[in-house]
Amino acid sequence: MKTNSSSFAIKVTIIAMLLVRAFLLTAQHSIIGTTDISAFIEQVPGLPRNTDEAMKRAGNHPTQPDRSALDRHYLPFEDKVNHRIDEYKAFAQQKMTHATEADYRQEATVMANSNPIVAGMGGYEKVSKMSEAEAKAAAQKSAAAYMADPFAANGVQSAGMTALYQKIISDPVYAKQFEKMSEAEKEAELRKYMANDQPATTTPQQVKAQQAQTANQQLQADRIRFAQEVQLKIAALQQQMADVSADFDQWLTDIAQQGNSHEAISLDAGKRYKAIPMVELGEYGRDHDPAQVAVLRKAEAKQHREQAQQELEQQMAALEEVANRYQAIVSEYLNFVKKNGKKIHGGTSVKDMMDGTNTEQPLVTFEMRLLGITLELSQKSRELTQEAAQWEANYVQTMQTYQTR
């Protein structure tokens, strides 16, 4: 009973620590650039030095099988990577869900109030409390005011522009004449109407508001430019990653097919087997000479083992080259983040999500992809180890089968 209580307490403590860690992760400014991805690449389990070591790692010795051996070797690393990827997912999810229903409603209200007709009706909140008849009447009144002087509704103070506009909408003949004018003639006509306009006066509050609007427009433009820069950078790095992956696959194919491949060894052994003379085996009937078959099978197993060892050495070199190229990609990416860290925007408003200026989310996704590379390398190491182990196990089994012949 005491042991169970102790175990329960330990589990509770671990869960609490994980929750605290998760909270800190979601509370921090950003997860971008906080992972030593290069270290993860260095920690990818490499290939065994020889086929005997491969067989032991895979646990497929003919007389001493161990089905969990590969998992014991690779899972600790893979679990570590998956745990870090889960932290990225949790961070991204927390940022995405931060834009609650209230945030969306507030954003919609701001967008609605920016419409001059809605603003003339008293704003979204006031309109939402009106009856259908009241809203219709208010909309008609606001629309009429807007149509009478749309320039003033948009903050443009020009008696000349207003006079020209009213002339166009009230005089169909003039409207047709104006429509047929060239752009230069229209501009001249507008200047004529605006000739007597008084210089617009602005209050300090208006100046401050205009400055703030200009600054906000500049900030938005900068964010859009950086978002495009991020997209181009990610696309370029992804292409480099695809090139590395394609080269790796091609190298492994070339290694398996070059020289005295396993397929060539098996085909040659098949021909030699057919050439072994038939002999009488008493009650077993006739068959290929067992003594010569034993010699052939042992020689074939030895050839496969030597070929597997040769391939393993070349695969190790290919894996090292791939890791080095991925390290260069990671280094290029992290330098980009370091250089542009202050430009990364992780806004959670509807507008940020819609206009594509949120550059944090795509970078979070890309870092998860970089971590995913290490899982792919680990899985490839698993596969190649298993393949080399099978040829070693085949050799051991064959030698045991024909040891007395």
Tab-separated table of C-alpha atoms in Angstrom:
chain	number	residue	atom	x	y	z
A	1	MET	CA	0.000	0.000	0.000
A	2	LYS	CA	2.839	2.338	0.830
A	3	THR	CA	4.477	1.577	-2.514
A	4	ASN	CA	1.266	2.340	-4.421
A	5	SER	CA	0.880	5.693	-2.633
A	6	SER	CA	4.466	6.586	-3.439
A	7	SER	CA	3.985	5.631	-7.090
A	8	PHE	CA	0.826	7.719	-7.291
A	9	ALA	CA	2.594	10.719	-5.794
A	10	ILE	CA	5.404	10.425	-8.320
A	11	LYS	CA	2.924	10.284	-11.187
A	12	VAL	CA	1.099	13.363	-9.890
A	13	THR	CA	4.405	15.225	-9.563
A	14	ILE	CA	5.402	14.344	-13.132
A	15	ILE	CA	2.029	15.445	-14.484
A	16	ALA	CA	2.281	18.726	-12.586
A	17	MET	CA	5.753	19.371	-13.973
A	18	LEU	CA	4.542	18.702	-17.514
A	19	LEU	CA	1.601	21.062	-17.055
A	20	VAL	CA	3.857	23.807	-15.715
A	21	ARG	CA	6.230	23.304	-18.629
A	22	ALA	CA	3.365	23.439	-21.110
A	23	PHE	CA	2.135	26.661	-19.497
A	24	LEU	CA	5.572	28.248	-19.719
A	25	LEU	CA	5.869	27.234	-23.349
A	26	THR	CA	2.556	28.811	-24.285
A	27	ALA	CA	3.239	31.882	-22.176
A	28	GLN	CA	6.612	32.638	-23.692
A	29	HIS	CA	6.995	35.152	-26.504
A	30	SER	CA	7.845	32.640	-29.193
A	31	ILE	CA	9.198	29.135	-29.636
A	32	ILE	CA	10.930	30.031	-32.890
A	33	GLY	CA	14.708	29.577	-32.833
A	34	THR	CA	14.740	28.041	-29.351
A	35	THR	CA	15.579	24.483	-30.464
A	36	ASP	CA	19.125	23.299	-31.186
A	37	ILE	CA	18.111	21.435	-34.334
A	38	SER	CA	21.768	20.867	-35.250
A	39	ALA	CA	22.205	18.892	-32.025
A	40	PHE	CA	19.201	16.744	-32.902
A	41	ILE	CA	20.763	15.930	-36.290
A	42	GLU	CA	24.029	14.983	-34.568
A	43	GLN	CA	22.117	12.701	-32.192
A	44	VAL	CA	20.425	10.666	-34.935
A	45	PRO	CA	21.412	7.012	-34.323
A	46	GLY	CA	23.993	6.155	-36.952
A	47	LEU	CA	24.544	2.875	-38.751
A	48	PRO	CA	26.382	-0.056	-37.122
A	49	ARG	CA	30.037	-0.533	-38.047
A	50	ASN	CA	29.568	-4.047	-39.438
A	51	THR	CA	26.942	-6.682	-40.167
A	52	ASP	CA	27.586	-8.550	-36.895
A	53	GLU	CA	26.849	-5.372	-34.926
A	54	ALA	CA	23.774	-4.836	-37.112
A	55	MET	CA	22.435	-8.293	-36.249
A	56	LYS	CA	22.917	-7.657	-32.521
A	57	ARG	CA	21.228	-4.238	-32.771
A	58	ALA	CA	18.289	-5.724	-34.684
A	59	GLY	CA	18.065	-8.688	-32.314
A	60	ASN	CA	17.534	-11.196	-35.112
A	61	HIS	CA	20.169	-13.812	-34.233
A	62	PRO	CA	18.729	-17.159	-35.457
A	63	THR	CA	18.934	-18.803	-32.047
A	64	GLN	CA	18.647	-15.708	-29.813
A	65	PRO	CA	15.953	-13.436	-31.325
A	66	ASP	CA	15.070	-10.175	-29.551
A	67	ARG	CA	12.122	-8.455	-31.239
A	68	SER	CA	12.358	-5.298	-29.132
A	69	ALA	CA	16.055	-4.677	-29.728
A	70	LEU	CA	15.597	-2.141	-32.556
A	71	ASP	CA	13.043	-0.174	-30.576
A	72	ARG	CA	15.347	-0.012	-27.572
A	73	HIS	CA	18.040	1.481	-29.772
A	74	TYR	CA	15.971	3.966	-31.788
A	75	LEU	CA	12.868	4.837	-29.748
A	76	PRO	CA	14.596	6.960	-27.062
A	77	PHE	CA	15.786	9.383	-29.724
A	78	GLU	CA	12.560	9.273	-31.742
A	79	ASP	CA	10.444	9.835	-28.621
A	80	LYS	CA	12.613	12.833	-27.727
A	81	VAL	CA	12.072	14.380	-31.169
A	82	ASN	CA	8.339	13.667	-31.147
A	83	HIS	CA	8.036	15.253	-27.699
A	84	ARG	CA	9.663	18.444	-28.970
A	85	ILE	CA	7.421	18.453	-32.055
A	86	ASP	CA	4.399	18.094	-29.749
A	87	GLU	CA	5.588	21.208	-27.886
A	88	TYR	CA	5.636	23.101	-31.181
A	89	LYS	CA	2.124	21.876	-31.958
A	90	ALA	CA	0.903	22.963	-28.524
A	91	PHE	CA	2.430	26.410	-29.001
A	92	ALA	CA	0.858	26.805	-32.448
A	93	GLN	CA	-2.516	25.618	-31.187
A	94	GLN	CA	-2.413	28.004	-28.239
A	95	LYS	CA	-1.663	30.945	-30.526
A	96	MET	CA	-4.375	29.938	-32.988
A	97	THR	CA	-7.070	29.523	-30.330
A	98	HIS	CA	-6.112	32.801	-28.666
A	99	ALA	CA	-8.363	34.507	-31.196
A	100	THR	CA	-11.562	33.684	-29.299
A	101	GLU	CA	-15.106	34.357	-30.393
A	102	ALA	CA	-14.946	37.693	-28.576
A	103	ASP	CA	-11.802	38.620	-30.554
A	104	TYR	CA	-13.570	37.818	-33.817
A	105	ARG	CA	-16.630	39.822	-32.756
A	106	GLN	CA	-14.464	42.807	-31.828
A	107	GLU	CA	-12.595	42.619	-35.136
A	108	ALA	CA	-15.877	42.416	-37.030
A	109	THR	CA	-17.162	45.442	-35.114
A	110	VAL	CA	-14.094	47.494	-36.029
A	111	MET	CA	-14.404	46.488	-39.673
A	112	ALA	CA	-18.124	47.312	-39.712
A	113	ASN	CA	-17.608	50.712	-38.058
A	114	SER	CA	-15.047	51.625	-40.711
A	115	ASN	CA	-17.915	51.638	-43.225
A	116	PRO	CA	-19.156	55.263	-43.529
A	117	ILE	CA	-22.817	54.179	-43.827
A	118	VAL	CA	-22.643	52.148	-40.601
A	119	ALA	CA	-20.686	54.947	-38.917
A	120	GLY	CA	-23.410	57.415	-39.952
A	121	MET	CA	-26.008	55.177	-38.326
A	122	GLY	CA	-24.199	55.402	-34.993
A	123	GLY	CA	-21.934	52.388	-35.241
A	124	TYR	CA	-22.356	48.626	-35.117
A	125	GLU	CA	-23.366	48.432	-31.441
A	126	LYS	CA	-26.151	50.987	-31.850
A	127	VAL	CA	-27.380	49.389	-35.081
A	128	SER	CA	-27.484	45.935	-33.454
A	129	LYS	CA	-30.023	47.239	-30.917
A	130	MET	CA	-32.356	48.769	-33.538
A	131	SER	CA	-35.529	47.172	-34.790
A	132	GLU	CA	-35.667	46.253	-38.473
A	133	ALA	CA	-37.724	49.371	-39.251
A	134	GLU	CA	-35.399	51.620	-37.274
A	135	ALA	CA	-32.338	50.173	-38.930
A	136	LYS	CA	-33.861	50.617	-42.379
A	137	ALA	CA	-34.737	54.258	-41.691
A	138	ALA	CA	-31.308	54.996	-40.210
A	139	ALA	CA	-29.566	53.308	-43.163
A	140	GLN	CA	-31.563	55.383	-45.671
A	141	LYS	CA	-30.755	58.602	-43.817
A	142	SER	CA	-27.053	57.745	-43.514
A	143	ALA	CA	-26.837	56.667	-47.146
A	144	ALA	CA	-28.481	59.906	-48.268
A	145	ALA	CA	-25.978	61.928	-46.247
A	146	TYR	CA	-23.120	59.913	-47.666
A	147	MET	CA	-24.323	60.311	-51.249
A	148	ALA	CA	-24.713	64.059	-50.698
A	149	ASP	CA	-21.049	64.439	-49.770
A	150	PRO	CA	-19.032	61.162	-49.920
A	151	PHE	CA	-15.768	63.060	-49.734
A	152	ALA	CA	-16.501	64.502	-46.294
A	153	ALA	CA	-17.520	61.029	-45.091
A	154	ASN	CA	-14.061	59.820	-46.062
A	155	GLY	CA	-12.272	62.728	-44.416
A	156	VAL	CA	-11.726	64.816	-47.580
A	157	GLN	CA	-12.616	68.498	-47.145
A	158	SER	CA	-13.143	70.093	-50.568
A	159	ALA	CA	-16.095	72.277	-51.499
A	160	GLY	CA	-14.980	72.119	-55.142
A	161	MET	CA	-14.963	68.319	-55.289
A	162	THR	CA	-18.376	68.248	-53.597
A	163	ALA	CA	-19.775	70.802	-56.066
A	164	LEU	CA	-18.489	68.837	-59.072
A	165	TYR	CA	-19.887	65.607	-57.678
A	166	GLN	CA	-23.327	67.167	-57.068
A	167	LYS	CA	-23.273	68.670	-60.575
A	168	ILE	CA	-22.662	65.218	-62.061
A	169	ILE	CA	-25.426	63.442	-60.120
A	170	SER	CA	-27.984	66.211	-60.606
A	171	ASP	CA	-27.370	67.069	-64.279
A	172	PRO	CA	-27.630	64.013	-66.603
A	173	VAL	CA	-26.505	66.025	-69.658
A	174	TYR	CA	-23.373	67.252	-67.897
A	175	ALA	CA	-22.758	63.733	-66.529
A	176	LYS	CA	-22.636	62.364	-70.096
A	177	GLN	CA	-20.315	65.187	-71.183
A	178	PHE	CA	-18.012	64.534	-68.217
A	179	GLU	CA	-17.951	60.801	-68.965
A	180	LYS	CA	-16.752	61.468	-72.533
A	181	MET	CA	-13.873	63.687	-71.354
A	182	SER	CA	-10.305	62.446	-71.492
A	183	GLU	CA	-8.443	61.956	-68.227
A	184	ALA	CA	-6.602	65.245	-68.788
A	185	GLU	CA	-9.869	67.087	-69.412
A	186	LYS	CA	-11.458	65.583	-66.283
A	187	GLU	CA	-8.463	66.665	-64.242
A	188	ALA	CA	-8.675	70.198	-65.665
A	189	GLU	CA	-12.397	70.342	-64.885
A	190	LEU	CA	-11.739	69.235	-61.304
A	191	ARG	CA	-9.027	71.890	-60.850
A	192	LYS	CA	-11.465	74.536	-62.094
A	193	TYR	CA	-14.022	73.550	-59.450
A	194	MET	CA	-11.387	73.383	-56.730
A	195	ALA	CA	-9.819	76.738	-57.616
A	196	ASN	CA	-11.601	78.577	-54.822
A	197	ASP	CA	-11.133	75.875	-52.130
A	198	GLN	CA	-9.797	77.208	-48.854
A	199	PRO	CA	-6.721	75.457	-47.458
A	200	ALA	CA	-7.863	72.687	-45.161
A	201	THR	CA	-7.135	73.248	-41.510
A	202	THR	CA	-6.368	70.357	-39.232
A	203	THR	CA	-6.409	70.196	-35.473
A	204	PRO	CA	-3.480	68.753	-33.488
A	205	GLN	CA	-5.663	65.688	-32.818
A	206	GLN	CA	-6.245	65.216	-36.544
A	207	VAL	CA	-2.546	65.584	-37.266
A	208	LYS	CA	-1.752	63.008	-34.607
A	209	ALA	CA	-4.382	60.643	-36.002
A	210	GLN	CA	-3.021	61.054	-39.540
A	211	GLN	CA	0.512	60.377	-38.336
A	212	ALA	CA	-0.673	57.273	-36.504
A	213	GLN	CA	-2.531	56.105	-39.609
A	214	THR	CA	0.553	56.666	-41.779
A	215	ALA	CA	2.731	54.779	-39.288
A	216	ASN	CA	0.251	51.910	-39.162
A	217	GLN	CA	0.127	51.742	-42.953
A	218	GLN	CA	3.926	51.650	-43.079
A	219	LEU	CA	4.017	48.903	-40.450
A	220	GLN	CA	1.465	46.878	-42.405
A	221	ALA	CA	3.449	47.340	-45.618
A	222	ASP	CA	6.635	46.215	-43.848
A	223	ARG	CA	4.853	43.142	-42.472
A	224	ILE	CA	3.539	42.211	-45.900
A	225	ARG	CA	7.013	42.556	-47.433
A	226	PHE	CA	8.554	40.436	-44.680
A	227	ALA	CA	5.813	37.813	-45.029
A	228	GLN	CA	6.734	37.516	-48.705
A	229	GLU	CA	10.407	37.269	-47.744
A	230	VAL	CA	9.596	34.476	-45.270
A	231	GLN	CA	7.594	32.572	-47.869
A	232	LEU	CA	10.412	32.813	-50.400
A	233	LYS	CA	13.008	31.723	-47.825
A	234	ILE	CA	10.981	28.726	-46.684
A	235	ALA	CA	10.310	27.709	-50.288
A	236	ALA	CA	14.021	27.896	-51.126
A	237	LEU	CA	15.024	25.856	-48.072
A	238	GLN	CA	12.318	23.274	-48.747
A	239	GLN	CA	13.660	22.861	-52.271
A	240	GLN	CA	17.149	22.295	-50.850
A	241	MET	CA	15.731	19.688	-48.480
A	242	ALA	CA	13.916	17.950	-51.339
A	243	ASP	CA	17.166	17.878	-53.335
A	244	VAL	CA	19.037	16.283	-50.415
A	245	SER	CA	16.329	13.667	-49.951
A	246	ALA	CA	16.280	12.832	-53.671
A	247	ASP	CA	20.085	12.561	-53.781
A	248	PHE	CA	20.078	10.275	-50.730
A	249	ASP	CA	17.518	7.940	-52.307
A	250	GLN	CA	19.538	7.842	-55.511
A	251	TRP	CA	22.783	7.102	-53.629
A	252	LEU	CA	21.166	4.200	-51.797
A	253	THR	CA	19.799	2.829	-55.077
A	254	ASP	CA	23.217	3.092	-56.734
A	255	ILE	CA	24.891	1.391	-53.754
A	256	ALA	CA	22.435	-1.529	-53.889
A	257	GLN	CA	22.810	-2.007	-57.643
A	258	GLN	CA	26.516	-1.503	-58.173
A	259	GLY	CA	29.051	-4.293	-58.626
A	260	ASN	CA	28.228	-7.744	-57.310
A	261	SER	CA	24.764	-6.921	-55.958
A	262	HIS	CA	22.686	-9.278	-53.813
A	263	GLU	CA	20.486	-9.937	-56.832
A	264	ALA	CA	23.507	-10.855	-58.968
A	265	ILE	CA	24.856	-13.133	-56.211
A	266	SER	CA	21.534	-14.989	-55.954
A	267	LEU	CA	21.206	-15.372	-59.743
A	268	ASP	CA	24.735	-16.751	-60.026
A	269	ALA	CA	24.128	-19.167	-57.142
A	270	GLY	CA	20.940	-20.339	-58.831
A	271	LYS	CA	22.824	-21.191	-62.015
A	272	ARG	CA	25.544	-23.013	-60.061
A	273	TYR	CA	22.932	-24.986	-58.125
A	274	LYS	CA	21.364	-26.258	-61.359
A	275	ALA	CA	24.815	-27.347	-62.559
A	276	ILE	CA	25.444	-29.569	-59.512
A	277	PRO	CA	25.063	-33.229	-60.593
A	278	MET	CA	22.180	-35.345	-59.329
A	279	VAL	CA	22.988	-38.326	-57.075
A	280	GLU	CA	21.080	-41.199	-55.487
A	281	LEU	CA	20.064	-40.497	-51.881
A	282	GLY	CA	18.535	-43.867	-51.009
A	283	GLU	CA	15.005	-43.523	-49.654
A	284	TYR	CA	15.137	-39.748	-50.350
A	285	GLY	CA	15.400	-40.408	-54.069
A	286	ARG	CA	17.600	-38.346	-56.371
A	287	ASP	CA	18.782	-34.798	-55.680
A	288	HIS	CA	21.698	-32.448	-56.228
A	289	ASP	CA	24.868	-33.648	-54.506
A	290	PRO	CA	24.438	-32.484	-50.841
A	291	ALA	CA	28.148	-31.964	-50.327
A	292	GLN	CA	28.441	-29.624	-53.286
A	293	VAL	CA	25.170	-27.881	-52.325
A	294	ALA	CA	26.611	-27.219	-48.859
A	295	VAL	CA	29.754	-25.706	-50.343
A	296	LEU	CA	27.653	-23.550	-52.677
A	297	ARG	CA	25.246	-22.335	-49.969
A	298	LYS	CA	28.050	-21.397	-47.580
A	299	ALA	CA	29.913	-19.564	-50.336
A	300	GLU	CA	26.713	-17.760	-51.348
A	301	ALA	CA	25.966	-16.713	-47.743
A	302	LYS	CA	29.507	-15.464	-47.359
A	303	GLN	CA	29.221	-13.411	-50.559
A	304	HIS	CA	25.956	-11.846	-49.383
A	305	ARG	CA	27.537	-11.012	-46.039
A	306	GLU	CA	30.574	-9.385	-47.695
A	307	GLN	CA	28.301	-7.438	-50.057
A	308	ALA	CA	26.187	-6.269	-47.119
A	309	GLN	CA	29.320	-5.112	-45.287
A	310	GLN	CA	30.525	-3.217	-48.343
A	311	GLU	CA	27.102	-1.570	-48.784
A	312	LEU	CA	26.957	-0.709	-45.084
A	313	GLU	CA	30.230	1.198	-45.283
A	314	GLN	CA	29.028	3.154	-48.320
A	315	GLN	CA	25.668	3.840	-46.689
A	316	MET	CA	27.430	5.248	-43.640
A	317	ALA	CA	29.314	7.691	-45.868
A	318	ALA	CA	26.077	8.673	-47.664
A	319	LEU	CA	24.255	9.203	-44.364
A	320	GLU	CA	27.077	11.401	-43.093
A	321	GLU	CA	26.992	13.487	-46.274
A	322	VAL	CA	23.227	13.909	-45.989
A	323	ALA	CA	23.514	14.963	-42.338
A	324	ASN	CA	26.156	17.566	-43.266
A	325	ARG	CA	23.942	19.017	-45.994
A	326	TYR	CA	20.973	19.202	-43.649
A	327	GLN	CA	23.184	20.919	-41.072
A	328	ALA	CA	24.005	23.584	-43.670
A	329	ILE	CA	20.284	24.136	-44.321
A	330	VAL	CA	19.563	24.433	-40.601
A	331	SER	CA	22.422	26.892	-40.192
A	332	GLU	CA	21.110	29.017	-43.064
A	333	TYR	CA	17.626	29.003	-41.553
A	334	LEU	CA	18.758	29.912	-38.030
A	335	ASN	CA	20.891	32.753	-39.392
A	336	PHE	CA	17.803	34.062	-41.191
A	337	VAL	CA	15.780	33.928	-37.958
A	338	LYS	CA	18.559	35.591	-35.974
A	339	LYS	CA	18.838	38.384	-38.505
A	340	ASN	CA	15.084	38.949	-38.784
A	341	GLY	CA	13.855	37.956	-35.320
A	342	LYS	CA	12.387	41.386	-34.542
A	343	LYS	CA	10.349	41.326	-37.748
A	344	ILE	CA	8.533	38.077	-36.939
A	345	HIS	CA	4.884	38.844	-36.306
A	346	GLY	CA	2.747	36.439	-34.288
A	347	GLY	CA	-0.522	38.370	-34.163
A	348	THR	CA	-3.693	36.441	-33.395
A	349	SER	CA	-6.333	38.826	-34.719
A	350	VAL	CA	-8.646	37.899	-37.583
A	351	LYS	CA	-6.903	40.455	-39.775
A	352	ASP	CA	-3.467	38.925	-39.124
A	353	MET	CA	-4.771	35.486	-40.058
A	354	MET	CA	-6.573	36.725	-43.159
A	355	ASP	CA	-3.955	39.034	-44.683
A	356	GLY	CA	-1.054	36.599	-44.248
A	357	THR	CA	1.101	38.898	-42.128
A	358	ASN	CA	1.372	36.326	-39.326
A	359	THR	CA	4.891	35.046	-40.018
A	360	GLU	CA	5.224	33.153	-36.751
A	361	GLN	CA	2.931	30.270	-37.736
A	362	PRO	CA	4.705	29.333	-41.013
A	363	LEU	CA	8.086	29.481	-39.263
A	364	VAL	CA	6.809	27.257	-36.444
A	365	THR	CA	5.584	24.780	-39.047
A	366	PHE	CA	8.926	24.871	-40.854
A	367	GLU	CA	10.895	24.222	-37.666
A	368	MET	CA	8.690	21.178	-37.051
A	369	ARG	CA	9.594	20.039	-40.572
A	370	LEU	CA	13.289	20.438	-39.788
A	371	LEU	CA	12.836	18.290	-36.683
A	372	GLY	CA	10.936	15.809	-38.833
A	373	ILE	CA	14.091	15.361	-40.896
A	374	THR	CA	15.817	13.790	-37.913
A	375	LEU	CA	12.969	11.268	-37.572
A	376	GLU	CA	13.310	10.387	-41.250
A	377	LEU	CA	17.045	9.840	-40.846
A	378	SER	CA	16.446	7.667	-37.802
A	379	GLN	CA	13.889	5.575	-39.693
A	380	LYS	CA	16.295	5.158	-42.603
A	381	SER	CA	19.020	4.064	-40.203
A	382	ARG	CA	16.566	1.490	-38.823
A	383	GLU	CA	15.779	0.124	-42.275
A	384	LEU	CA	19.402	-0.135	-43.388
A	385	THR	CA	20.407	-1.735	-40.093
A	386	GLN	CA	17.634	-4.315	-40.424
A	387	GLU	CA	18.678	-5.107	-43.978
A	388	ALA	CA	22.341	-5.623	-43.051
A	389	ALA	CA	21.271	-7.668	-40.013
A	390	GLN	CA	19.251	-10.037	-42.178
A	391	TRP	CA	22.274	-10.907	-44.308
A	392	GLU	CA	24.381	-11.525	-41.201
A	393	ALA	CA	21.626	-13.710	-39.734
A	394	ASN	CA	21.403	-15.559	-43.040
A	395	TYR	CA	25.146	-16.217	-42.898
A	396	VAL	CA	25.014	-17.475	-39.294
A	397	GLN	CA	22.006	-19.699	-40.029
A	398	THR	CA	23.618	-21.130	-43.168
A	399	MET	CA	26.894	-21.892	-41.405
A	400	GLN	CA	24.999	-23.663	-38.611
A	401	THR	CA	22.908	-25.654	-41.088
A	402	TYR	CA	25.852	-26.922	-43.104
A	403	GLN	CA	28.508	-27.022	-40.369
A	404	THR	CA	28.988	-30.802	-40.635
A	405	ARG	CA	29.135	-30.892	-44.401
